[in-house]
XYZ file of C-alpha atoms in Angstrom:
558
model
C 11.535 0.597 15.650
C 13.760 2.073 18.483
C 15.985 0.530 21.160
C 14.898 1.146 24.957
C 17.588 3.631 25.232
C 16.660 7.299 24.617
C 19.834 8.594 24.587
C 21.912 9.641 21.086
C 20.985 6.802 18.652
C 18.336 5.223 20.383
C 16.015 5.428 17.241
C 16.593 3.135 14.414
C 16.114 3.989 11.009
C 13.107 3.315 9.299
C 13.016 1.960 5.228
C 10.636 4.354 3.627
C 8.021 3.314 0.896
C 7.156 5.289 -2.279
C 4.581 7.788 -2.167
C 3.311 6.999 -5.328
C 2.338 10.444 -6.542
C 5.458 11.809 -7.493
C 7.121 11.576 -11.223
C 9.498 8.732 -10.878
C 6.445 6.564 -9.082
C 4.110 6.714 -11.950
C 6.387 6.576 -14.861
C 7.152 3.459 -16.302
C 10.836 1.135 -15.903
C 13.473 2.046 -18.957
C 14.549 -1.030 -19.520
C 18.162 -0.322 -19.702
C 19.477 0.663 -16.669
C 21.465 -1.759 -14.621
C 18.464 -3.435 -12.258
C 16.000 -3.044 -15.433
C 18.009 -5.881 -17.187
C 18.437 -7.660 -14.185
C 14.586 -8.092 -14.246
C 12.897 -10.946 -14.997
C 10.224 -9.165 -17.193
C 13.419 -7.803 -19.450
C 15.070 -10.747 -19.752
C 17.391 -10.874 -16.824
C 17.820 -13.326 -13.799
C 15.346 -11.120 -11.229
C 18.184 -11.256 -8.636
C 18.551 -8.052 -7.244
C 15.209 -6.801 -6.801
C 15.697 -3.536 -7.048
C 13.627 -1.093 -9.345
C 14.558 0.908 -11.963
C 17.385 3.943 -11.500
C 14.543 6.379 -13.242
C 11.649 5.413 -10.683
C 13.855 5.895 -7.282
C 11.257 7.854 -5.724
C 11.673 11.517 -4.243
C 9.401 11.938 -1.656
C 9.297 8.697 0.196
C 6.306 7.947 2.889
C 7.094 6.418 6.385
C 5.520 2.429 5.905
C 1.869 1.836 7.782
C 3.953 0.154 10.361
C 5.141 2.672 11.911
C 3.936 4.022 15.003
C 4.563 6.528 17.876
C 7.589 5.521 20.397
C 5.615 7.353 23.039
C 2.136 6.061 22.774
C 2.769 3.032 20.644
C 0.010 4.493 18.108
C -0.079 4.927 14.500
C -0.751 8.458 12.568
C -4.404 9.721 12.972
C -4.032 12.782 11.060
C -6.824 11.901 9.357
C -9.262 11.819 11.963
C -9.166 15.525 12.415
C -9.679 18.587 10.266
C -7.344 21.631 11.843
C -4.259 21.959 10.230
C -2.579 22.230 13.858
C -4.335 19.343 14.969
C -3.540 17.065 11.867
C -0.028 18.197 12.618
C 0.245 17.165 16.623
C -1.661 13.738 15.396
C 1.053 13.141 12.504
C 4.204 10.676 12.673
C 7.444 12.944 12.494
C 10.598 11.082 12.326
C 13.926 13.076 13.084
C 16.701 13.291 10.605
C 18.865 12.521 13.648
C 18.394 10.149 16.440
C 15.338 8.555 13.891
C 12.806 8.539 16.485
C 9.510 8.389 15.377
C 6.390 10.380 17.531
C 3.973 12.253 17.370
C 4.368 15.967 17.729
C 1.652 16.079 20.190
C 3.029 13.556 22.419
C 6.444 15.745 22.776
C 4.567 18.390 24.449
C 6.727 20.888 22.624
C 5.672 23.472 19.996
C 5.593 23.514 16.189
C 8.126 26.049 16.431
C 10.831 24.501 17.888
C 11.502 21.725 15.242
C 12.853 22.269 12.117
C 10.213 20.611 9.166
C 11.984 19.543 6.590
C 9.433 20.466 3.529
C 11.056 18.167 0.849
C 10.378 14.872 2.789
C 6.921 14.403 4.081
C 6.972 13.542 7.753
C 10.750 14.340 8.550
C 11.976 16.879 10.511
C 14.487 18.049 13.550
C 12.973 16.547 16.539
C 13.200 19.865 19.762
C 14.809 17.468 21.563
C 17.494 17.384 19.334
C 17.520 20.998 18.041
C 17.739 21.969 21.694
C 20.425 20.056 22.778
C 22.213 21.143 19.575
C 23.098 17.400 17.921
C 23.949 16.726 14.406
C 25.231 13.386 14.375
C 24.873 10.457 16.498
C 27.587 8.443 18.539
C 27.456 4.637 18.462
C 30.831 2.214 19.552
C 33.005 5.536 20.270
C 32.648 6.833 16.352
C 30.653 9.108 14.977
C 28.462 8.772 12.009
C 26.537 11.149 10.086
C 22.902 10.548 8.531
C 23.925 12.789 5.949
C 26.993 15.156 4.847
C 27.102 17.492 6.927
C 26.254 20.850 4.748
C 29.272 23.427 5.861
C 27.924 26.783 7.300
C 27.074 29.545 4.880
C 30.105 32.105 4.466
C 29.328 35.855 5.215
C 31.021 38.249 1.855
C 31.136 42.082 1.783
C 29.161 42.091 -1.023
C 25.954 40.658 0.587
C 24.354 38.083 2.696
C 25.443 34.429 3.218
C 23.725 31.718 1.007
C 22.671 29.050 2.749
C 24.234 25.856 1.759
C 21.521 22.959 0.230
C 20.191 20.813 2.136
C 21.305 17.067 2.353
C 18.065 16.077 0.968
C 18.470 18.604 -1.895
C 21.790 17.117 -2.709
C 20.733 13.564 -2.608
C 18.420 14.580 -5.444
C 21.105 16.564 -7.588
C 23.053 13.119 -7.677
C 20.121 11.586 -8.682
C 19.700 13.921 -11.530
C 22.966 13.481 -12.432
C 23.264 10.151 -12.636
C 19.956 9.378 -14.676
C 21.623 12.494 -17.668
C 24.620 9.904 -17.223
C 22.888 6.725 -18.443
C 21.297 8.946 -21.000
C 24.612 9.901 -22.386
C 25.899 6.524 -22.306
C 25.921 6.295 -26.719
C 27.440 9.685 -26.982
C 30.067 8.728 -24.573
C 31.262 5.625 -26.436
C 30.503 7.732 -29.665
C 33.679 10.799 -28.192
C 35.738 7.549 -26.680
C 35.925 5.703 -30.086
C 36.659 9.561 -31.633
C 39.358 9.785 -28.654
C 41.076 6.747 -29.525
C 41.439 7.520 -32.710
C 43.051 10.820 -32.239
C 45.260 9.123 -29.469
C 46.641 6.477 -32.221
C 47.173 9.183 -34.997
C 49.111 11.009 -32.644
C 50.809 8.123 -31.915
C 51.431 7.438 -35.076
C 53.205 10.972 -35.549
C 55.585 10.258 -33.063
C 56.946 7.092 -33.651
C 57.105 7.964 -37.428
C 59.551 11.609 -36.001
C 61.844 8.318 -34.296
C 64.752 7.025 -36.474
C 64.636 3.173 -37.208
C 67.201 1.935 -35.424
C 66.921 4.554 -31.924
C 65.632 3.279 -28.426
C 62.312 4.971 -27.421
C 62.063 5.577 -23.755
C 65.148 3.356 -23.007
C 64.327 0.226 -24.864
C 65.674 -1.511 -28.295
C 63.740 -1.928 -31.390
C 62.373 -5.985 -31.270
C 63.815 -6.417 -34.364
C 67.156 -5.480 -34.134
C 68.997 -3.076 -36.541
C 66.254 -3.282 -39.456
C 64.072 -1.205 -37.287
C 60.776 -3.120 -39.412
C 58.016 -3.937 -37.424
C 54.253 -5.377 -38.261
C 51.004 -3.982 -36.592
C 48.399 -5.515 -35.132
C 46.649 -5.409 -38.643
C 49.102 -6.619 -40.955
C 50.113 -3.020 -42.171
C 53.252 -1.059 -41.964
C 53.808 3.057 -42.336
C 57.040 4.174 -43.851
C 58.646 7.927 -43.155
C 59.391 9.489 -46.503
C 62.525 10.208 -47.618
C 63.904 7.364 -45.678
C 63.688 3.447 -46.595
C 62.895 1.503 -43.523
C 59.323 1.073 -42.659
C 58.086 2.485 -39.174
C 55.307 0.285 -36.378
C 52.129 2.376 -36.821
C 48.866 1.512 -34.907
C 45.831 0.095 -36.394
C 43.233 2.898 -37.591
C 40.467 0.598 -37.000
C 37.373 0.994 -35.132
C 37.936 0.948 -30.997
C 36.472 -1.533 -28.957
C 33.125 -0.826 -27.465
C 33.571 0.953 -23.932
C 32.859 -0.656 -21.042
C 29.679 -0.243 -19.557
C 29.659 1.790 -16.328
C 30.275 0.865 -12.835
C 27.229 0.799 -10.705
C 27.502 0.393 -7.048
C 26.772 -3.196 -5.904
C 23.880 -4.561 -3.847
C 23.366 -7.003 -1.664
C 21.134 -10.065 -3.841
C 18.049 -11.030 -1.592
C 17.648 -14.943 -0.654
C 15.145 -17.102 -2.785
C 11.661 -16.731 -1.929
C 10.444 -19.659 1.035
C 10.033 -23.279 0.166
C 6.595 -24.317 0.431
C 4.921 -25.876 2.957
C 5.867 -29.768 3.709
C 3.485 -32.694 3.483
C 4.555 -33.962 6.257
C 5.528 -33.661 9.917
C 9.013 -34.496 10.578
C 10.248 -36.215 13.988
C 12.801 -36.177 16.232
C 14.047 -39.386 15.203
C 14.591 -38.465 12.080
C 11.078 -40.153 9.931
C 8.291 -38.667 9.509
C 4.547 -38.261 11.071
C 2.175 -40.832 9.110
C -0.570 -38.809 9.080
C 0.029 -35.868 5.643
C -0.777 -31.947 6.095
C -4.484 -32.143 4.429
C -5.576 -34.906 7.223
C -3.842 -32.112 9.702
C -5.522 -29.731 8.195
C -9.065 -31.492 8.950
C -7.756 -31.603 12.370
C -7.014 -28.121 12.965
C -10.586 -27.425 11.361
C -12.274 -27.849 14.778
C -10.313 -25.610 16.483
C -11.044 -22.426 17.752
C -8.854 -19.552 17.194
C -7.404 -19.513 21.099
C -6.407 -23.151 20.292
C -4.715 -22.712 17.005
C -2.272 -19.989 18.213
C -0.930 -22.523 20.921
C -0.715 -25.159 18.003
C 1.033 -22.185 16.146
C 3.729 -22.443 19.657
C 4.187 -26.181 19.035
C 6.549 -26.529 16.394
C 7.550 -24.509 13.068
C 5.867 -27.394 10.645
C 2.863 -26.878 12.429
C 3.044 -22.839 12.739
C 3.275 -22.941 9.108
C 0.058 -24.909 8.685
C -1.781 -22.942 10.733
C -1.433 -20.189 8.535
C -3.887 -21.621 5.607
C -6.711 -19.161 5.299
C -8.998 -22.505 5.273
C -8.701 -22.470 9.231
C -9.225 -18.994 9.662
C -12.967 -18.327 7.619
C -13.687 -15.112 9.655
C -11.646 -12.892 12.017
C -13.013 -10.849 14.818
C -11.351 -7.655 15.783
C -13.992 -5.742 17.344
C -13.769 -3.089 19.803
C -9.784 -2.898 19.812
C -8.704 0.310 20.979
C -5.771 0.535 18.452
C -4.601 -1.542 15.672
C -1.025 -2.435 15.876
C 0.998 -3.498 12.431
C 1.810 -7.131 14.059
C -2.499 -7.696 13.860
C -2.852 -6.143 10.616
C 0.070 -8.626 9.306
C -1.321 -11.416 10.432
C -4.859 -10.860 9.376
C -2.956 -10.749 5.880
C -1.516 -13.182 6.023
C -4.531 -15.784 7.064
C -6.472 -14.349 4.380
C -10.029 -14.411 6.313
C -12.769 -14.458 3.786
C -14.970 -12.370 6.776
C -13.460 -9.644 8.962
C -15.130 -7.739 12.189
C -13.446 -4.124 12.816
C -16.704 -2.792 14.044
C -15.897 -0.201 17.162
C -12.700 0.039 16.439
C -9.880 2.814 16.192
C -8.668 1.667 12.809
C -7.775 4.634 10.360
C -7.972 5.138 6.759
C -4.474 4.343 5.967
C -4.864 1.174 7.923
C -8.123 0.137 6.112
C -6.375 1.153 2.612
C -3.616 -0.856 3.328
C -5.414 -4.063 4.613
C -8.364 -3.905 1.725
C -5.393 -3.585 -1.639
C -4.144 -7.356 0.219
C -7.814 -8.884 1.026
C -8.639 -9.315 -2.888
C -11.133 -12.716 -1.684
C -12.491 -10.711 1.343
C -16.707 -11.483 1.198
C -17.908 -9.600 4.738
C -16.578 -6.392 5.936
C -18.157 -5.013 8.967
C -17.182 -1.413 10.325
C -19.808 -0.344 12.145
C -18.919 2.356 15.222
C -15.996 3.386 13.496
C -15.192 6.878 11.952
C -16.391 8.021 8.513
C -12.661 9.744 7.663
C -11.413 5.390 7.941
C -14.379 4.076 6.099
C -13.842 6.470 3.635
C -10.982 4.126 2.344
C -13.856 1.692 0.441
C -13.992 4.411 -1.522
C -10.333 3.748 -3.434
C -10.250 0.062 -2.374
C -11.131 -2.878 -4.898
C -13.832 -5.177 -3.532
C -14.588 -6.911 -6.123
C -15.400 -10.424 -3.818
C -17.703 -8.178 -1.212
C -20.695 -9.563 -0.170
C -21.884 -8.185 2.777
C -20.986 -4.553 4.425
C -22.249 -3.455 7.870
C -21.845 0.431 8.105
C -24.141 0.933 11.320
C -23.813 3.749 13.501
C -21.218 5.711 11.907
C -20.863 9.427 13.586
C -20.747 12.643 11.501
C -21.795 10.701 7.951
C -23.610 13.266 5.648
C -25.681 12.369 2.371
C -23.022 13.969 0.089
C -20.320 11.465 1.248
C -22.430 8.292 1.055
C -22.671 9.681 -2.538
C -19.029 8.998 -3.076
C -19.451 5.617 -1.868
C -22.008 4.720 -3.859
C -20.636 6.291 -6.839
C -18.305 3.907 -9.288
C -14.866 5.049 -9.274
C -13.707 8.049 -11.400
C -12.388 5.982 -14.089
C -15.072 4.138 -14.985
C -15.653 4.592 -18.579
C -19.388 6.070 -20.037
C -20.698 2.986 -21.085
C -20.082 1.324 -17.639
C -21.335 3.334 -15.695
C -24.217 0.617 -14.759
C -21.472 -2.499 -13.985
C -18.957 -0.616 -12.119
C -20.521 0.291 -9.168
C -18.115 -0.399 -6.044
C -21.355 -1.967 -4.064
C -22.213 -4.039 -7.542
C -22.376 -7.405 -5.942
C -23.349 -6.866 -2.655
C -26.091 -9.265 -1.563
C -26.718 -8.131 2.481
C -25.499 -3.861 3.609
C -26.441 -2.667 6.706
C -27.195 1.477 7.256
C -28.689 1.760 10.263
C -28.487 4.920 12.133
C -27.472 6.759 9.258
C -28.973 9.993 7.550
C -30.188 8.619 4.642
C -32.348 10.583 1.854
C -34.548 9.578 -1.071
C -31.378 10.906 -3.083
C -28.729 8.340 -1.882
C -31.646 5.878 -1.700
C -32.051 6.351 -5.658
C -28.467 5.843 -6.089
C -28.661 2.692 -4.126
C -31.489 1.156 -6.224
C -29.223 1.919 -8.881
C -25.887 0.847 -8.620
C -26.417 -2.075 -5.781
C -29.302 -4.011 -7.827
C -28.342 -7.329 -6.226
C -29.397 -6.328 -2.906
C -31.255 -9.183 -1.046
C -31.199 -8.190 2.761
C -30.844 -3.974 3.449
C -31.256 -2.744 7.071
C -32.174 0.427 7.201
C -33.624 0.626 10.892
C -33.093 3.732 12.765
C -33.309 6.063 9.297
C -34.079 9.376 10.716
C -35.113 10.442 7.097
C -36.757 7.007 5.698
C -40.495 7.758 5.344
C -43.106 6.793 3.207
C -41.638 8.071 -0.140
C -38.728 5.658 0.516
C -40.769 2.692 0.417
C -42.503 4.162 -2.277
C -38.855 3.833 -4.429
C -37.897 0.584 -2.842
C -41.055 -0.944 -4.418
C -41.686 0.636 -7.575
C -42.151 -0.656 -10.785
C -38.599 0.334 -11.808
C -36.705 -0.840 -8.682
C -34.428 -3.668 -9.313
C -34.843 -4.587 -5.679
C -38.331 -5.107 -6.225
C -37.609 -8.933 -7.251
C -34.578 -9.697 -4.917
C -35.377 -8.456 -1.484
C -35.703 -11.149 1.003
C -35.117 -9.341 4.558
C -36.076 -5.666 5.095
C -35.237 -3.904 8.649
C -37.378 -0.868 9.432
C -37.315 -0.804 12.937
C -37.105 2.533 14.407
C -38.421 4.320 11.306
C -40.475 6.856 13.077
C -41.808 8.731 9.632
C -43.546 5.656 8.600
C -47.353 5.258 8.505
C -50.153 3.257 7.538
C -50.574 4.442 3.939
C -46.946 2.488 3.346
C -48.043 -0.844 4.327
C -50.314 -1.806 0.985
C -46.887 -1.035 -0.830
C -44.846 -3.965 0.251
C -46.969 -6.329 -1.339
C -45.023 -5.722 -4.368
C -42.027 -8.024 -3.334
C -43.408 -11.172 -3.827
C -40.045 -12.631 -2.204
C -40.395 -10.981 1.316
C -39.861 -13.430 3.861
C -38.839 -11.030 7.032
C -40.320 -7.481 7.799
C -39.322 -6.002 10.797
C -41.384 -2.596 11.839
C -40.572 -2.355 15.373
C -40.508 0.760 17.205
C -42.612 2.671 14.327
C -44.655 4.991 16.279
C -46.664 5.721 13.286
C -47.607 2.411 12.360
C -51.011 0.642 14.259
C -50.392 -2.949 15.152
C -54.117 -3.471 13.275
C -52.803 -2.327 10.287
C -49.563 -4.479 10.582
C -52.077 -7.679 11.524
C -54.172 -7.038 8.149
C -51.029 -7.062 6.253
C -49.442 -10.400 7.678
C -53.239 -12.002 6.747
C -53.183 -11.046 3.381
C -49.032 -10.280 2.626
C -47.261 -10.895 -0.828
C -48.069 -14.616 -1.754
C -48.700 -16.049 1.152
C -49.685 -14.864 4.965
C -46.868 -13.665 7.408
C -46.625 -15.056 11.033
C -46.297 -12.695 13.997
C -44.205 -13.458 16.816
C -43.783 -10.187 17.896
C -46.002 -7.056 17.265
C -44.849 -5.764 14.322
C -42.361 -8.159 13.239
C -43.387 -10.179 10.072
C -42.085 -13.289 9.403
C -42.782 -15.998 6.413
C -41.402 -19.669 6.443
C -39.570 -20.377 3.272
């Protein structure tokens, strides 16, 4: 990210990713430019791997590994609302010495950088505006980010223009170079036309010579006949004379040569897979093959496995398989860092723990699009602007979600999460729901109404286990929807949690003996509820009498 120096050219620069909003991002490839045949999907080797000339983005995003140099922290923009305060939270990185920081961690104002507004997050650091650098110094010579633009000229007539901006001109040559490959026909079209005229008019002057004359110093190859054949078997003669004259071929020209693109550097062949064995020192290998390693490395413990990861680089690549790593814990981490999120990817956990944690929205995004078999998410504690993200993210393998405790959650947003995605199409509206196949979700603490409880019945009908403890708005109307005739979780809830449910009373109680597959009711901490009327409904309960082990906790052995 940066060297340890902060001097000139202590930052190093960054690769930027597309933004994926702009016009060359969502359009599709040509198919004729110089990496589009290279591609494997148009016919071509897939060597180069670079995309097409017409989708080079032109606002490019900093990746989600970047992070602060001061505070070692990614962006948490999102996490706030003021627009100064998303600023001083934002990732800047200087068109300069390429450090990347925070604005707030600089200490200086807004004012005395210069924001560059055609590239998000770029800008002239203060540090460097300050101390008046343009260019940075590395092995005695001095290189230059971009061109340097030359200052604007004063005229009598009026004020200076200022000159573009290297950014600006970066996408002028873009422009120009995509109307090039559009003109490519029309160019060989005028070249053929240009030949042409070039061999009539050559034509004209070696018919003006006399036969037996030297052009430019030389002799006629056939001596004193001056007769010559072309290329095409056809000869010209001068009138009024009787020697035929060399003329040129008027045939079609050759096709031009395609242009000259500049060349890149081809990327190695992707990794060989895994071996099946363990090679020694002496040369043979291990008897034992990876899958009875495998069942080895099964009983370990995660603490174990990353010093089997140190041993060699056979068994570091083993201990990759997402088989050994079923569920990762993460909790209460102040800060994610990109080398944890890249190895969670990697191991491909099929449960993952970010509950209390400072993970934010882009993080989430980023680690949801690469979890496609990802069954248990659990993100209770965090903020509502990261779990947000499930909003845009695919989960189509999600099982169970724990969203307990989250601060500053309103009904309207848990609307959007319950909501299918915008481009779900009228007629599936019922099947698209993101929460669709969730079995177990967990709400506790959260302000649910009757409203986002109707829209829960609806598009999460496969809903077995739902804790809803600690509802300040779940009363008896609630269970009046979780149990009626026209609830789908009616038939499918096993485990209900309404523990701390203080609008609940005795009038509620009759209700549950609609589920007839109720095997755990917790009512804890309901000051509303009587512990007789709780005892008269584990004696009679849905088919089948409850067991109490603790007041107002109703169990039922399967």
């Amino acid at each position: 990210m940066s060297s340890s120096s902060r001097g000139p050219g202590a930052g190093a620069r960054r690769r930027r990713t597309r933004c994926r909003r702009c016009r060359a991002c969502v359009r599709t490839e040509c198919g004729d430019c110089h990496f589009c045949r290279d591609m494997k999907k148009f016919g071509g080797p897939g060597r180069m791997k670079q995309s097409c000339l017409l989708r080079q983005c032109t606002a490019p995003v900093l990746p989600h590994t970047a992070v602060c140099l001061l505070c070692g922290e990614a962006g948490k923009e999102d996490t706030v609302e003021g627009e100064e305060e998303k600023f001083g939270l934002s990732l800047m990185e200087c068109t300069i010495c390429n450090e990347i920081v925070h604005p707030g961690c600089l200490k200086m104002g807004k004012a005395e950088g210069v924001i560059n507004a055609e590239i998000p997050n770029c800008w002239e650091c203060p540090r460097c505006t300050q101390e008046g650098r343009t260019s940075k110094v590395k092995g005695g010579r001095e290189r230059h980010l971009k061109k340097k633009p030359k200052p604007p000229l004063a005229s009598a007539e009026g004020p200076a223009v200022p000159s573009p901006s290297p950014q600006r001109e970066k996408l002028e040559r873009f422009k120009r170079m995509c109307q090039l490959l559009e003109r490519v026909p029309d160019t060989s079209s005028s070249s053929s036309d240009s030949d042409s005229d070039s061999d009539s008019s050559g034509t004209s002057l070696s018919e003006e010579e006399a036969p037996g004359e030297a052009r430019n110093g030389r002799r006629p190859a056939r001596g004193s006949s001056g007769e010559k054949e072309n290329r095409g078997g056809r000869r010209a003669v001068r009138p009024g004379s009787g020697g035929p004259l060399l003329s040129w071929p008027l045939g079609p020209a050759p096709p031009p040569r395609p242009p000259q693109l500049e060349r890149h550097v081809v990327r190695p062949p992707p990794r060989s897979p895994e071996p099946d064995t363990l090679p020694l020192a002496a040369g043979s290998d291990h008897p034992l093959p990876r899958a009875a390693w495998l069942r080895v490395f099964q009983h370990l413990g995660p603490r174990e496995l990353c010093v089997c990861m140190r041993v060699c680089r056979t068994w570091s690549r083993w201990c990759y398989d997402k088989r050994l790593w079923p569920r990762m814990d993460l909790s209460r981490r102040k800060s994610l860092t990109p080398p944890m999120l890249s190895g969670v990817v990697r191991r491909q956990p099929r449960a993952l723990d970010l509950s209390w944690t400072g993970v934010s929205k882009k993080q989430l995004m980023w680690l949801l699009n690469r979890l496609q078999g990802l069954q248990e998410l659990v993100l209770s504690g965090c903020s509502w602007l990261s779990v947000s993200a499930l909003g845009s993210a695919p989960l189509p393998a999600l099982r169970l979600l724990d969203l307990r405790w989250i601060e500053d959650v309103k009904d309207s947003q848990l609307r959007e999460l319950l909501l299918p995605p915008p481009d779900t199409k009228p007629g599936q509206t019922e099947s698209r729901g993101r929460l669709q196949g969730v079995a177990e979700l967990r709400l506790a603490g959260l302000e649910l109404t009757d409203a986002s409880l109707r829209l829960l019945l609806r598009h999460a009908p496969q809903l077995s286990a739902l804790d809803l403890s600690h509802c300040a708005h779940v009363g008896d109307p609630s269970v009046h929807l979780l149990t009626a005739p026209t609830s789908p979780l009616r038939e499918t809830l096993v485990h209900l949690n309404l523990a701390g449910c203080h609008r609940l009373t005795d009038h509620c109680l009759p209700l549950f003996r609609r589920c007839p597959r109720l095997r755990r009711l917790d009512l804890r901490s309901c000051r509303q509820l009587s512990p007789e009327a709780c005892a008269r409904l584990a004696a009679a309960g849905p088919p089948g009498p409850f067991r109490c082990p603790e007041e107002k906790l109703l169990l039922k052995d399967s």
